[in-house]
Coordinates of C-alpha atoms in Angstrom, one line a residue:
X1 CA 9.7 20.5 -10.3
X2 CA 13.5 22.4 -10.6
X3 CA 14.3 21.4 -6.9
X4 CA 13.2 17.6 -8.1
X5 CA 15.1 18.1 -11.0
X6 CA 18.4 19.5 -9.5
X7 CA 18.2 16.4 -7.0
X8 CA 18.0 13.9 -9.5
X9 CA 20.5 15.1 -11.6
X10 CA 23.0 15.1 -8.1
X11 CA 21.5 12.0 -7.0
X12 CA 24.7 10.0 -8.6
X13 CA 26.9 12.5 -6.7
X14 CA 24.9 12.3 -3.1
X15 CA 24.8 8.4 -3.3
X16 CA 27.6 5.9 -2.9
X17 CA 27.1 3.7 -5.7
X18 CA 30.8 2.4 -5.6
X19 CA 29.7 0.6 -2.3
X20 CA 28.9 -2.9 -2.1
X21 CA 25.1 -2.2 -1.3
X22 CA 24.4 -0.6 -5.0
X23 CA 26.9 -2.9 -7.0
X24 CA 24.4 -5.9 -5.5
X25 CA 21.1 -4.3 -6.4
X26 CA 22.2 -4.5 -10.0
X27 CA 22.4 -8.1 -9.2
X28 CA 18.9 -8.5 -8.6
X29 CA 16.0 -7.8 -5.9
X30 CA 15.1 -9.5 -3.2
X31 CA 12.4 -7.8 -1.3
X32 CA 11.4 -8.9 2.2
X33 CA 7.4 -7.5 1.3
X34 CA 5.4 -6.0 -1.1
X35 CA 3.8 -2.9 0.3
X36 CA 0.2 -2.2 -1.1
X37 CA -0.6 1.7 -0.3
X38 CA -2.7 4.9 -1.5
X39 CA -0.6 7.1 -4.4
X40 CA -1.0 9.9 -1.8
X41 CA 2.4 11.9 -1.6
X42 CA 2.3 12.2 2.0
X43 CA 2.4 8.5 2.4
X44 CA 6.2 7.1 1.4
X45 CA 6.5 3.6 2.2
X46 CA 10.9 3.6 2.8
X47 CA 10.4 6.2 5.2
X48 CA 7.8 5.2 7.1
X49 CA 9.3 1.9 7.4
X50 CA 13.3 2.9 7.0
X51 CA 13.4 0.4 4.5
X52 CA 16.7 0.5 1.7
X53 CA 16.6 0.5 -1.8
X54 CA 15.6 -3.2 -2.8
X55 CA 13.7 -3.9 0.7
X56 CA 10.3 -3.7 -0.4
X57 CA 8.5 -4.0 -3.3
X58 CA 5.7 -1.5 -3.7
X59 CA 2.2 -1.2 -5.4
X60 CA 0.4 2.2 -5.3
X61 CA -2.9 3.3 -6.2
X62 CA -5.9 5.6 -5.3
X63 CA -7.3 4.4 -2.1
X64 CA -5.0 1.0 -1.8
X65 CA -7.3 -1.0 -3.5
X66 CA -6.7 -4.6 -4.8
X67 CA -8.8 -5.5 -7.8
X68 CA -11.1 -8.7 -6.9
X69 CA -9.4 -11.9 -8.7
X70 CA -11.0 -12.5 -12.1
X71 CA -12.0 -9.2 -13.0
X72 CA -11.9 -8.9 -17.0
X73 CA -8.9 -6.8 -18.6
X74 CA -5.6 -6.4 -17.7
X75 CA -4.3 -5.0 -14.2
X76 CA -1.2 -3.8 -13.1
X77 CA -2.3 -4.5 -9.8
X78 CA -2.7 -8.1 -10.5
X79 CA 0.5 -8.6 -12.3
X80 CA 2.2 -7.1 -9.6
X81 CA 0.7 -9.0 -7.1
X82 CA 1.6 -12.3 -9.0
X83 CA 5.2 -11.3 -10.1
X84 CA 5.8 -10.3 -5.9
X85 CA 4.9 -13.6 -4.9
X86 CA 5.5 -15.8 -7.9
X87 CA 8.8 -14.6 -9.2
X88 CA 10.5 -12.3 -6.3
X89 CA 9.0 -14.7 -3.3
X90 CA 8.3 -12.1 -0.9
X91 CA 6.5 -13.9 2.4
X92 CA 4.7 -10.7 3.9
X93 CA 2.5 -8.7 2.3
X94 CA 1.1 -5.4 3.8
X95 CA -1.9 -3.5 3.1
X96 CA -1.4 0.1 4.0
X97 CA -4.5 3.2 4.6
X98 CA -4.1 6.1 5.7
X99 CA -6.0 9.3 7.5
X100 CA -7.0 12.5 5.3
X101 CA -7.0 9.8 2.0
X102 CA -8.8 11.4 -0.9
X103 CA -10.2 8.3 -2.1
X104 CA -11.8 7.1 1.2
X105 CA -12.9 11.0 1.4
X106 CA -15.1 11.1 -2.0
X107 CA -16.6 7.8 -0.8
X108 CA -17.5 9.2 2.6
X109 CA -18.9 12.6 1.4
X110 CA -20.7 10.9 -1.7
X111 CA -18.6 13.4 -4.2
X112 CA -20.0 13.9 -7.9
X113 CA -17.2 12.3 -9.5
X114 CA -18.9 12.0 -12.8
X115 CA -16.2 14.7 -14.3
X116 CA -13.5 11.9 -13.3
X117 CA -14.7 9.1 -14.9
X118 CA -11.9 6.7 -14.3
X119 CA -11.6 7.6 -10.5
X120 CA -14.9 6.8 -10.3
X121 CA -15.3 3.6 -11.7
X122 CA -12.2 2.3 -9.9
X123 CA -13.5 3.7 -6.4
X124 CA -16.5 1.2 -7.6
X125 CA -14.3 -1.4 -6.7
X126 CA -14.4 -0.5 -2.7
X127 CA -17.6 1.3 -2.4
X128 CA -20.2 -1.7 -1.8
X129 CA -18.1 -3.3 1.2
X130 CA -17.6 0.3 2.9
X131 CA -21.4 0.9 2.8
X132 CA -21.5 0.3 6.0
X133 CA -19.0 3.4 7.1
X134 CA -20.5 5.7 4.4
X135 CA -23.7 7.0 5.6
X136 CA -23.6 9.4 8.1
X137 CA -21.8 12.8 8.7
X138 CA -18.0 13.1 8.2
X139 CA -17.4 13.9 12.2
X140 CA -13.6 13.0 11.7
X141 CA -11.3 14.6 8.9
X142 CA -8.6 11.9 9.1
X143 CA -11.8 9.3 8.4
X144 CA -9.9 6.0 11.0
X145 CA -13.3 4.3 10.3
X146 CA -13.1 4.3 6.5
X147 CA -9.7 4.1 5.7
X148 CA -9.0 0.9 8.6
X149 CA -12.6 -0.7 7.2
X150 CA -11.0 -0.3 3.6
X151 CA -7.4 -2.1 4.4
X152 CA -9.5 -5.0 6.0
X153 CA -11.7 -5.3 3.0
X154 CA -8.3 -5.3 0.3
X155 CA -6.7 -7.7 2.5
X156 CA -10.0 -10.3 2.4
X157 CA -10.0 -9.3 -1.7
X158 CA -6.4 -10.1 -1.7
X159 CA -7.1 -13.7 -0.2
X160 CA -9.0 -14.3 -2.7
X161 CA -6.5 -14.0 -5.2
X162 CA -5.2 -18.0 -6.4
X163 CA -1.1 -16.9 -5.9
X164 CA -2.2 -15.8 -2.1
X165 CA -4.6 -18.1 -1.3
X166 CA -2.0 -21.4 -2.2
X167 CA 0.6 -19.1 -0.1
X168 CA -1.4 -18.7 2.9
X169 CA -2.5 -22.3 2.7
X170 CA 0.8 -23.3 2.7
X171 CA 2.0 -21.1 5.5
X172 CA 4.4 -19.3 3.3
X173 CA 3.2 -16.1 3.4
X174 CA 1.6 -13.7 6.0
X175 CA -0.8 -10.6 5.7
X176 CA -0.5 -7.3 7.7
X177 CA -3.3 -4.3 7.8
X178 CA -1.8 -0.9 8.6
X179 CA -3.3 2.3 9.0
X180 CA -1.5 5.1 9.0
X181 CA -1.6 8.5 10.2
X182 CA 0.0 11.3 8.2
X183 CA -0.8 13.9 10.8
X184 CA 1.2 12.4 13.8
X185 CA 3.2 9.6 11.9
X186 CA 2.0 6.6 14.2
X187 CA 1.3 3.2 12.6
X188 CA -1.6 1.4 13.4
X189 CA -1.5 -2.5 13.2
X190 CA -4.3 -4.7 12.7
X191 CA -4.2 -7.6 15.6
X192 CA -6.1 -10.8 15.1
X193 CA -9.1 -9.3 16.9
X194 CA -10.1 -7.0 14.3
X195 CA -9.1 -3.8 15.9
X196 CA -6.3 -1.4 14.5
X197 CA -3.4 -0.7 17.7
X198 CA -0.1 1.4 17.9
X199 CA 2.5 -0.9 19.0
X200 CA 5.7 -0.1 20.8
X201 CA 9.2 0.0 18.9

């Protein structure tokens, strides 16, 4: 923690806040995309995409899960999606899963989460749609089948949200599915045929 605190204290000295770029940030934000991904500390959207401050709007939670539309109670996820679309007008949304995901691993291995009731309740949102890949042994610890199917499923849930649905129908929004490999740094993109592929830069 000391190293993090020291870097925070020296941040203003390390960055040129007198430049036009940072002065413009105070006038408002105009991100190009909403990036929905896991809270995992190894997944850093700005590092993966090379985004500068103000370029991506982030939504992070355990397992990059999108709650279904109409679920009772307040939801930070739904609020973030609505704000990104209705206020910021983002035209692209990325749902990015990743290898070695603890949330997906807990589902795959059928872990007893009774000591983590909040985690258990949250993962229940994803569990039913992942049933086809949750049975059987864990052959690959990176679990691409689970994480990739989860991305596909969360995109489907996202499409059901009214703000998303309206913009998709109007041709004002594009959805993207990504799978990030922690151990290689590769980004696999979901193609129209439903397969994830690594594309040349």
